[in-house]
Structures are given as C-alpha cells and as structure tokens.
PDB file of C-alpha atoms in Angstrom:
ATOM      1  CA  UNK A 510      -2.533  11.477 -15.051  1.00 64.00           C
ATOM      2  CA  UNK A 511      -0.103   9.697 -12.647  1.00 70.00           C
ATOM      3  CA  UNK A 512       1.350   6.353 -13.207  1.00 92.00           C
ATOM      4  CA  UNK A 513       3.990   4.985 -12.103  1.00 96.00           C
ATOM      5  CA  UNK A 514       5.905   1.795 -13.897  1.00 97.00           C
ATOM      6  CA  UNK A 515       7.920  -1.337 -12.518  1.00 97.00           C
ATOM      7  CA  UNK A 516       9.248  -2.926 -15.273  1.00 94.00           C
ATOM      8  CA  UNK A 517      11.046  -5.882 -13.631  1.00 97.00           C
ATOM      9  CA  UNK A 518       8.234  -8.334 -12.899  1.00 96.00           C
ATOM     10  CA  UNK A 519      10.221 -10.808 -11.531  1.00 97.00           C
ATOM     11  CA  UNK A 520      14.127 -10.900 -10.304  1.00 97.00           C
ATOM     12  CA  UNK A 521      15.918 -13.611  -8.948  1.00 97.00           C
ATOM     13  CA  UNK A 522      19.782 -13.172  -7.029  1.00 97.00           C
ATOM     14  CA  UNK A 523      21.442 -15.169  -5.295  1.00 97.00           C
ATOM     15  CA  UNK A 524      22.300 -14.117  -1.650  1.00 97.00           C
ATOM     16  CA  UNK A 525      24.914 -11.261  -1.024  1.00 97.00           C
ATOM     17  CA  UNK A 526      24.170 -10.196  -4.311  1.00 98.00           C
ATOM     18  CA  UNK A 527      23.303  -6.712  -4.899  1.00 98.00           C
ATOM     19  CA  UNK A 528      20.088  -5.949  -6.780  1.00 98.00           C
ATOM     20  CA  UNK A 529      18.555  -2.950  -7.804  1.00 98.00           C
ATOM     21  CA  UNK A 530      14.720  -2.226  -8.399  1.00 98.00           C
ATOM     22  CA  UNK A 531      13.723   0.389 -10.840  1.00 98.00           C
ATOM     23  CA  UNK A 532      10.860   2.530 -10.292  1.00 98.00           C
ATOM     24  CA  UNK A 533       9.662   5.049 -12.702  1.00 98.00           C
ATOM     25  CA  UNK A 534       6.696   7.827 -12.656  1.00 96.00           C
ATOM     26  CA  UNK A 535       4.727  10.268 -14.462  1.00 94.00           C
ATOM     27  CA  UNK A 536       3.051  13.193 -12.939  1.00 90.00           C
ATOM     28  CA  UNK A 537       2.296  16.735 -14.060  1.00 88.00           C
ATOM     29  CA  UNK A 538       1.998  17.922 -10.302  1.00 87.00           C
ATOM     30  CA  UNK A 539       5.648  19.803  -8.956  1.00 88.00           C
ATOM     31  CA  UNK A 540       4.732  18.477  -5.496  1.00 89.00           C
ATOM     32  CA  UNK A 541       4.503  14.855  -5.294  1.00 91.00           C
ATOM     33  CA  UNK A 542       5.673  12.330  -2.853  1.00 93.00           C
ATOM     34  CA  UNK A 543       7.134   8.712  -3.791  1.00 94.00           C
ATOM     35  CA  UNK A 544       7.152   5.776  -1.385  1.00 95.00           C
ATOM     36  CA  UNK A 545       8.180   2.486  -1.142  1.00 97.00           C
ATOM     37  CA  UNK A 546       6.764  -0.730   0.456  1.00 98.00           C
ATOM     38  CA  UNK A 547       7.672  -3.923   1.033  1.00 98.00           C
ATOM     39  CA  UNK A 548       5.518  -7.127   0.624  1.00 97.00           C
ATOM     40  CA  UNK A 549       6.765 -10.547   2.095  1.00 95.00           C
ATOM     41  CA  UNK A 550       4.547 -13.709   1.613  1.00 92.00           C
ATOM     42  CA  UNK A 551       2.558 -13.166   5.088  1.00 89.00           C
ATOM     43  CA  UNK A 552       0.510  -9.920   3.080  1.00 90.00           C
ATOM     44  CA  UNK A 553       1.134  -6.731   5.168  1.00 92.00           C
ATOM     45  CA  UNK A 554       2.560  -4.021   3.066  1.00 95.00           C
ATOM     46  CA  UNK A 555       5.478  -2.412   5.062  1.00 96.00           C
ATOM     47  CA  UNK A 556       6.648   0.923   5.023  1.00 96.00           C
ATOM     48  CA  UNK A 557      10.225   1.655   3.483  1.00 96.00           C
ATOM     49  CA  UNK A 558      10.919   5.271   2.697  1.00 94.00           C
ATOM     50  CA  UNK A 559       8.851   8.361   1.867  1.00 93.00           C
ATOM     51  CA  UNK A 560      10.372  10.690  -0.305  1.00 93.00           C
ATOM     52  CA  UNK A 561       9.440  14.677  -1.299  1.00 91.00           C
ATOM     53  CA  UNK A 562       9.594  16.036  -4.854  1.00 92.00           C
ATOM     54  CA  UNK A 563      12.289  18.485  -3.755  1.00 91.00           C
ATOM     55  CA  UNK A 564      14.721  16.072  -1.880  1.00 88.00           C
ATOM     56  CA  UNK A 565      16.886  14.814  -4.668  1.00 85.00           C
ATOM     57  CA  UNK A 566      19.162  13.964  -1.802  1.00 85.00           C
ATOM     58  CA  UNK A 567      20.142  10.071  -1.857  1.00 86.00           C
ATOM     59  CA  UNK A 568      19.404   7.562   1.207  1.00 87.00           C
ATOM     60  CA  UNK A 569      20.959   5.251   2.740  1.00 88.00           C
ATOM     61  CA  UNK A 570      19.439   3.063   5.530  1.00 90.00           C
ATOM     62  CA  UNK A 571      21.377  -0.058   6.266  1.00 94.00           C
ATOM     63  CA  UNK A 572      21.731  -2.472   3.527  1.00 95.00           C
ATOM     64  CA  UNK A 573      19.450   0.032   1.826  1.00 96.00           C
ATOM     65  CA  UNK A 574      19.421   2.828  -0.363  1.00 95.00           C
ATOM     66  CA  UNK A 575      17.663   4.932  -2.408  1.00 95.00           C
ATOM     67  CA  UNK A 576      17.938   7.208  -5.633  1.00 95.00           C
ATOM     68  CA  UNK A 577      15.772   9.616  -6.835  1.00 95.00           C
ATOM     69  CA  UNK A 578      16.222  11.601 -10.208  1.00 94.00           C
ATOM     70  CA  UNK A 579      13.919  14.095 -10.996  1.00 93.00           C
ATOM     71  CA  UNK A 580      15.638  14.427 -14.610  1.00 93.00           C
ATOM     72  CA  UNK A 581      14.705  10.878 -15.234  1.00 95.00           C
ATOM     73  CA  UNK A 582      11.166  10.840 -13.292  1.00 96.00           C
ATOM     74  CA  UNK A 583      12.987   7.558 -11.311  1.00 96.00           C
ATOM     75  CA  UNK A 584      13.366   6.463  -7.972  1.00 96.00           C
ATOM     76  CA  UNK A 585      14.983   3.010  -7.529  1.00 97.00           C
ATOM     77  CA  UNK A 586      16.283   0.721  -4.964  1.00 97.00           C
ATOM     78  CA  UNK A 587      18.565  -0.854  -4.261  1.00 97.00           C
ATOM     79  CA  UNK A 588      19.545  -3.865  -1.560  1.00 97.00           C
ATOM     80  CA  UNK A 589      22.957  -4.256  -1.041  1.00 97.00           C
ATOM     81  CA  UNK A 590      24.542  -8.101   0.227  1.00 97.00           C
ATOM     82  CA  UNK A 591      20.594  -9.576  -0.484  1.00 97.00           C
ATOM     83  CA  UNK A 592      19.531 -11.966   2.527  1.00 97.00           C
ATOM     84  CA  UNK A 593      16.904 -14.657   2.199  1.00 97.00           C
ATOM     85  CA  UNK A 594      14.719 -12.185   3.776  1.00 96.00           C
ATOM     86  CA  UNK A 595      14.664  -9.699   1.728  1.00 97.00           C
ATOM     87  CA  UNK A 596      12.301 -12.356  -0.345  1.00 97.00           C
ATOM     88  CA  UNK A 597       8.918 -10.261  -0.884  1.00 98.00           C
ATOM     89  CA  UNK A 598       6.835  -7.992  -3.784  1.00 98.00           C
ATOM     90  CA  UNK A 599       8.147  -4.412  -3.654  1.00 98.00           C
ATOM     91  CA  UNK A 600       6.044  -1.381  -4.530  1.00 98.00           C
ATOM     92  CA  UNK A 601       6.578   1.616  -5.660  1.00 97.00           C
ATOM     93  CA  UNK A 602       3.935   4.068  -5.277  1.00 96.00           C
ATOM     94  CA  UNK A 603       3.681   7.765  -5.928  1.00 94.00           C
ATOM     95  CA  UNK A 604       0.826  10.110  -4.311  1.00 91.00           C
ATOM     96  CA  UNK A 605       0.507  14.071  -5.387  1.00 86.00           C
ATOM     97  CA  UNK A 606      -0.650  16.978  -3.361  1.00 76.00           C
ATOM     98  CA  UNK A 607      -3.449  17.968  -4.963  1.00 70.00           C
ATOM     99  CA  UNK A 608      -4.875  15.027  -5.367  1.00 64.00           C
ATOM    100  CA  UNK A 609      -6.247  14.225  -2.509  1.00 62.00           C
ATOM    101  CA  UNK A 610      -5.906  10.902  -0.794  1.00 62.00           C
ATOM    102  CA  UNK A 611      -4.861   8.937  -3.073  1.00 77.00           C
ATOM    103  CA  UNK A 612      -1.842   6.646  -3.654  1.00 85.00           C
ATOM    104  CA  UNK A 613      -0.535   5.330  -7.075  1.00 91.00           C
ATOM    105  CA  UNK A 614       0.561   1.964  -6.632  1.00 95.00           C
ATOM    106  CA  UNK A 615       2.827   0.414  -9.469  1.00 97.00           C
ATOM    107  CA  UNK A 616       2.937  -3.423 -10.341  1.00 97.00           C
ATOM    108  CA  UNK A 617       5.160  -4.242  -7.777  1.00 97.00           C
ATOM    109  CA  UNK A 618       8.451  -6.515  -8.621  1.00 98.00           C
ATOM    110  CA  UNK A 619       8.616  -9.547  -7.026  1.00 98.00           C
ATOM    111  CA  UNK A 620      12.343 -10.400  -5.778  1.00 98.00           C
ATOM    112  CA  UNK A 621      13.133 -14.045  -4.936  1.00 97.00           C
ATOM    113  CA  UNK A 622      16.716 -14.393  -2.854  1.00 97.00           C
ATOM    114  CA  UNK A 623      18.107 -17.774  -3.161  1.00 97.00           C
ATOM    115  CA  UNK A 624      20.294 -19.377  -0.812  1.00 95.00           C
TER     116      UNK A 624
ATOM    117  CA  UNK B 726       4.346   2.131  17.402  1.00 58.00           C
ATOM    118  CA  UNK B 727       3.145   1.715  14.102  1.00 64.00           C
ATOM    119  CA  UNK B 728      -0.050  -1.132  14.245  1.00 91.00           C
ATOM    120  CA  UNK B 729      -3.006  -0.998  12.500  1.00 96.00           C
ATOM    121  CA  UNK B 730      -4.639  -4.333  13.367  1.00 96.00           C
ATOM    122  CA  UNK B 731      -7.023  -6.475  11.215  1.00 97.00           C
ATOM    123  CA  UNK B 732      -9.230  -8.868  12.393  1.00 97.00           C
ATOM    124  CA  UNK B 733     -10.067 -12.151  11.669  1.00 97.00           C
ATOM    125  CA  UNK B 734      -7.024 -12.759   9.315  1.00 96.00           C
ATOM    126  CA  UNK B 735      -8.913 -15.643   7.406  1.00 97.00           C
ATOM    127  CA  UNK B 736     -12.838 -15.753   6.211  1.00 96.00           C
ATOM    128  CA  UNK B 737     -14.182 -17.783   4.057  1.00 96.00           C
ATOM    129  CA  UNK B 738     -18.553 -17.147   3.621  1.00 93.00           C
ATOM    130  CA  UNK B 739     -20.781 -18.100   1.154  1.00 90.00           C
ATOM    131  CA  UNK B 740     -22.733 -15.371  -1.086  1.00 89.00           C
ATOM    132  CA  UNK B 741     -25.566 -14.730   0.910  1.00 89.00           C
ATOM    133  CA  UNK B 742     -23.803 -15.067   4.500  1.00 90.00           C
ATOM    134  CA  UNK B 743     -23.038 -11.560   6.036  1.00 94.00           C
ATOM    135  CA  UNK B 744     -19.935 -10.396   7.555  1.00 95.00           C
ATOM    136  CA  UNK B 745     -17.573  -7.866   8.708  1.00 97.00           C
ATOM    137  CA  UNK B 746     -14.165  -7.187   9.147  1.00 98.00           C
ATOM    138  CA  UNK B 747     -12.922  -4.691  11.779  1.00 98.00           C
ATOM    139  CA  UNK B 748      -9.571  -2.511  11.635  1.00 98.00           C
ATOM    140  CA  UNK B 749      -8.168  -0.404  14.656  1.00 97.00           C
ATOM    141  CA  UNK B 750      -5.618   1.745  15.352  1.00 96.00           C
ATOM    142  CA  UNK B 751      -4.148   3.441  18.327  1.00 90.00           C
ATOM    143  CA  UNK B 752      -1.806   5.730  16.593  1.00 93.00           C
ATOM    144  CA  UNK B 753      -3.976   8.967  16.479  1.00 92.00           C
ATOM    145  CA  UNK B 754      -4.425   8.980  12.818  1.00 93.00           C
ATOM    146  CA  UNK B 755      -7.328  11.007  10.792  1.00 92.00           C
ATOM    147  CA  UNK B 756      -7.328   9.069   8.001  1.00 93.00           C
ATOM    148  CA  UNK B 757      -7.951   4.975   7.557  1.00 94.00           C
ATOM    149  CA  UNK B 758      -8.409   3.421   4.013  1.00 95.00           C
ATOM    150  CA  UNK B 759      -9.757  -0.111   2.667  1.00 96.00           C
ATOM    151  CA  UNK B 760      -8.153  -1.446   0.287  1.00 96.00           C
ATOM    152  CA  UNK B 761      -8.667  -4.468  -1.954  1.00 97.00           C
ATOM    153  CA  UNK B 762      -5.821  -6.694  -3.356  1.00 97.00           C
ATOM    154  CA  UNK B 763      -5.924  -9.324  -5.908  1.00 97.00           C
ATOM    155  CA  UNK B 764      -3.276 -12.097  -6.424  1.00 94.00           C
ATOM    156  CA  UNK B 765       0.094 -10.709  -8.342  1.00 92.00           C
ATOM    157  CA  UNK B 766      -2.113  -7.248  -8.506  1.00 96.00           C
ATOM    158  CA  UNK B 767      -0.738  -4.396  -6.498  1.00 96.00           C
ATOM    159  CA  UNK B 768      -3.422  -2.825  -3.999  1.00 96.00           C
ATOM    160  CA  UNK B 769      -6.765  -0.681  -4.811  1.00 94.00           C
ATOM    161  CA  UNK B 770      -8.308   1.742  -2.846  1.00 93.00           C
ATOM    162  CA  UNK B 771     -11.849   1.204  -1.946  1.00 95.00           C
ATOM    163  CA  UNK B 772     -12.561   3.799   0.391  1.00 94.00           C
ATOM    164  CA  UNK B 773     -11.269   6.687   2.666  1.00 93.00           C
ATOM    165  CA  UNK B 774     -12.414   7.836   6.057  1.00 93.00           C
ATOM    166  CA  UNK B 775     -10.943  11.218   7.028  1.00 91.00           C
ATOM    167  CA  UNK B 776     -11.705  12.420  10.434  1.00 91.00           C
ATOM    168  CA  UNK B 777     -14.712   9.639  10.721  1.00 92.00           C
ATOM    169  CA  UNK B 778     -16.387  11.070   7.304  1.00 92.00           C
ATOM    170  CA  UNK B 779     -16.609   9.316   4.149  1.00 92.00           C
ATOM    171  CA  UNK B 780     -14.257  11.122   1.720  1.00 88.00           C
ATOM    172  CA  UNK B 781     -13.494   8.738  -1.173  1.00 85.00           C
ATOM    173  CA  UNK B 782     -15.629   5.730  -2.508  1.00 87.00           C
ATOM    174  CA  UNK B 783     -14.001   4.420  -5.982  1.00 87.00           C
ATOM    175  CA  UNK B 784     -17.577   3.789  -7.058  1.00 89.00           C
ATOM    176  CA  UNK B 785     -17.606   0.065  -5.232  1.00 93.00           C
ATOM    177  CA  UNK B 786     -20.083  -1.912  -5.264  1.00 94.00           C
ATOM    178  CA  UNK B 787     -23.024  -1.490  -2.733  1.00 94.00           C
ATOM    179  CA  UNK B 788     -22.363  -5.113  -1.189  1.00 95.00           C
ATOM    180  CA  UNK B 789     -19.663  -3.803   0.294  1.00 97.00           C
ATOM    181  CA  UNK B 790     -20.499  -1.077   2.920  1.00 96.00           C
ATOM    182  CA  UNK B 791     -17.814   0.809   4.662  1.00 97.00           C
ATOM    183  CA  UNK B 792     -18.473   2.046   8.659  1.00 97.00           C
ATOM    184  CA  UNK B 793     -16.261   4.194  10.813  1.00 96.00           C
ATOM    185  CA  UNK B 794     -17.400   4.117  14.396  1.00 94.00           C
ATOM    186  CA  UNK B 795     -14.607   6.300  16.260  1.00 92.00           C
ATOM    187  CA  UNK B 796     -11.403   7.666  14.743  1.00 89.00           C
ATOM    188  CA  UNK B 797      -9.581   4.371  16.075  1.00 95.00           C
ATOM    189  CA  UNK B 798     -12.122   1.863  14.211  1.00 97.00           C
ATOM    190  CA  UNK B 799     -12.829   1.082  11.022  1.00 97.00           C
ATOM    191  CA  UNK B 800     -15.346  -1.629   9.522  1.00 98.00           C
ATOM    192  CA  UNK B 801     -16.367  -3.117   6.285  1.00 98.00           C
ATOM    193  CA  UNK B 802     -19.419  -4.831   6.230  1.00 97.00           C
ATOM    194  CA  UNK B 803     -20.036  -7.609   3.519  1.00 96.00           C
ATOM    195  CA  UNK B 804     -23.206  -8.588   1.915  1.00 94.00           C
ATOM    196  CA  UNK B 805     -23.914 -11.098  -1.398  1.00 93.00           C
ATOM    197  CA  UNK B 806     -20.580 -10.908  -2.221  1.00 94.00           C
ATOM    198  CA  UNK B 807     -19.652 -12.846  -5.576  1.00 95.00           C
ATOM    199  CA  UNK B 808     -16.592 -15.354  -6.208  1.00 95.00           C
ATOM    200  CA  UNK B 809     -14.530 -12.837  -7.706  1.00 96.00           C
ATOM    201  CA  UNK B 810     -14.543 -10.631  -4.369  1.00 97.00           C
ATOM    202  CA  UNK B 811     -12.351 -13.107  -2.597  1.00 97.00           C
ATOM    203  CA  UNK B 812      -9.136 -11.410  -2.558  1.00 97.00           C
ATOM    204  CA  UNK B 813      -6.713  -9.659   0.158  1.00 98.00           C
ATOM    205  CA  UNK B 814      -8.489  -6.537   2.055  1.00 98.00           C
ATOM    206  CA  UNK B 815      -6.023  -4.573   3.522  1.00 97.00           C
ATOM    207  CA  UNK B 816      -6.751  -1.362   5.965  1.00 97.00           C
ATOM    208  CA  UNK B 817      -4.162   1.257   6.424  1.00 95.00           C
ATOM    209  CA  UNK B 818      -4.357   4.425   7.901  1.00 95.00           C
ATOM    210  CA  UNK B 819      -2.043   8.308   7.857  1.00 93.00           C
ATOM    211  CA  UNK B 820      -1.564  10.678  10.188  1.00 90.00           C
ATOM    212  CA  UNK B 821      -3.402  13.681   8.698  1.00 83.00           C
ATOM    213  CA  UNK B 822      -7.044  13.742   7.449  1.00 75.00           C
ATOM    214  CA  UNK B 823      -6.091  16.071   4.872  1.00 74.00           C
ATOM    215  CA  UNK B 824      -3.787  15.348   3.534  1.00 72.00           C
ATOM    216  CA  UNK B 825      -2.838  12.779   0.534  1.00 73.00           C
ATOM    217  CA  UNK B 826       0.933  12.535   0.660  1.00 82.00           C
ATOM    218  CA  UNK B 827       0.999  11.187   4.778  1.00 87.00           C
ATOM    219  CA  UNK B 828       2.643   7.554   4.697  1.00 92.00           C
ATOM    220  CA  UNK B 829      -0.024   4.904   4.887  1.00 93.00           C
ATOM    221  CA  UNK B 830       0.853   2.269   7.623  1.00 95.00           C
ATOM    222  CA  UNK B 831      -1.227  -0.912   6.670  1.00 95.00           C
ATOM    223  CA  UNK B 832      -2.325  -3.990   8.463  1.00 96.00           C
ATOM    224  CA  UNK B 833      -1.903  -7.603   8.113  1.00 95.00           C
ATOM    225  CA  UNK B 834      -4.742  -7.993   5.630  1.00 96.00           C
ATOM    226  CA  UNK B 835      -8.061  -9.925   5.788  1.00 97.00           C
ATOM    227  CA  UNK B 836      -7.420 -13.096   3.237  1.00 97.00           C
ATOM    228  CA  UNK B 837     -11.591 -13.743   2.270  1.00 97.00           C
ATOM    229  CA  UNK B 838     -12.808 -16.493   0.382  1.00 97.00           C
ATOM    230  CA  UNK B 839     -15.951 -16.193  -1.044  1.00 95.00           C
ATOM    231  CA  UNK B 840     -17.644 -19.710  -2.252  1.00 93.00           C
TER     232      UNK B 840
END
C-alpha cells in the first residue's frame, strides 16, 4: 500500500532561517512519482516540483531545493533564507503508475515564518 | 497558464437547500478531480473525470453528485448535505486522461458551510 509520512506537524523559524521539511514514502511500485505542494492560508494547493522514481538527481529552484533518496524512500525540502511568505501547509504527496489516478497526500507540515 | 477556476468561493446552505459548484479550465486537460478537504486534514479525492467519463468515485455519498458537461467544465451538485460536509472542495485537473502520475493543478477551493 502507499503512504507517505510528514512527521513535522508544525515548524516555526524565524526569517532567513533555513528550514528543511522531511517527507518520507512507502510504495512497492518501481515507477512512482513524488510531488510537492504548497498551501498558504487563502486554500489553493500550488504546484512545487514533480519528481520521477528514476531521477535521483537533486533540484534547485531559487531559494528552493529538493532531495530525493531512493535508499531512504525520502524526498525533503528545503527553503533556504525563509521569507514571511513562505508561511503555508506543505504537502507531500506520492502517486504510482499503476495505480491509476490517484494521489497520496501526506499530513502536510505546517511552517509558520516569523518576522 | 495554469488556472483551474472555482466558483462561488464561499457557500453557506442549509440541509435541504440544493446547490452546485462549477470548475473550468482552459488548459486542455483530460482529467479534472473533486476533492474534499477538512480543517488541518490534507485533501481527499472524491471523484475523477477522465476524458468527460466517470472513472473514480471513492464510494461518496449519493448527496453529492458529480457532472462533467464538456472537457473544460466540471460540476458538483449538492443535495441534503449534513453539518459535517462543510469543509474545503477543491477541483484540480492533469493533462492526460490516463494517466495517474500527470501533476494536478488545483483551484482556489469552494469554502461550504453547511447549517
């Protein structure tokens, strides 16, 4: 069965500090996908980064950046210099190719960025 | 361009009024979702259209009746609904009709009230 855990509920930083969300999965498929989105208070889940099972490759994009481990079943984040406006729930989700249309949505962590 | 748009973006309606909500998008897409989120809770599918058809229906309740007029449109029709429906309804829609690992692009979200 897929599942993918969040285990930080809740972080608070201070801004320009660099936090890191941790993201980890479970899946017996060797094709999956993992994804990130990006929840501020207004509701609409935005689009981050879509990742393959066979791009171990790290991203960077902007104050962003990604890595994915296959040896650990983990794809974090992380937000380098935090800005007020990086405030919002983040979720990581995970969706395999055989299994139709389906994503797998973990509990999201909340991040709070204080002034 | 990446829209999906969600209208109205507040309802509040009694158990025995009946309502809709409407989502559209312009981006070609096969597939469009409903999904249903609850407070802290990340999102839950509800249903998938691919290529106007009824694909997935994560046994929901018959009060709440899915409708997919043209590949741009997408409605959900409400009936009876009970207190514990109010939540966040978000639509979100991926390029391919087949396939499950396309990134989702969601809307803005439908906040409903249900007294």
């Amino acid at each position: 069965a897929q599942k993918v855990t969040q285990a930080q509920t809740e972080i608070s930083v201070v801004e320009k500090e660099d936090v890191t969300l941790d993201c980890v999965y479970e899946t017996r498929d060797t094709t999956y996908y993992l994804f990130w989105y990006k929840q501020p208070p207004s509701g609409e889940l935005v689009f981050l980064i879509r990742r393959n099972s066979f791009d171990e490759q790290n991203e960077i994009s902007g104050r962003y950046s990604w890595n994915f481990q296959k040896s650990t079943s983990s794809f974090n984040f992380t937000i380098t210099a935090s800005q007020v406006v990086d405030s919002a729930v983040y979720f990581c989700a995970l969706s395999e190719a055989d299994y139709g249309q389906n994503f797998v949505f973990g509990p999201g962590t909340r991040l709070s960025v204080l002034p | 361009d990446t829209e999906v748009t969600q209208t109205p973006k507040h309802l509040v309606m009694g158990m025995t009024n009946k309502k809709s909500l409407k989502c559209e998008q312009h981006m070609g897409h096969r597939a469009m979702y409903w999904y249903k989120q609850k407070a802290k809770k990340p999102p839950e599918l509800m249903f998938v259209y691919s290529y106007e058809k009824l694909s997935i229906n994560e046994s929901v309740p018959s009060r709440f009746s899915p409708e997919c007029p043209n590949s741009s449109l997408l409605n959900l029709h409400l009936h009876a609904l009970q207190p514990e429906d109010s939540a966040l309804y978000l639509c979100a829609s991926s390029q391919s009709g087949t396939s499950g690992t396309d990134t989702q692009y969601f809307g803005p979200g439908t906040r409903l009230t249900v007294l």
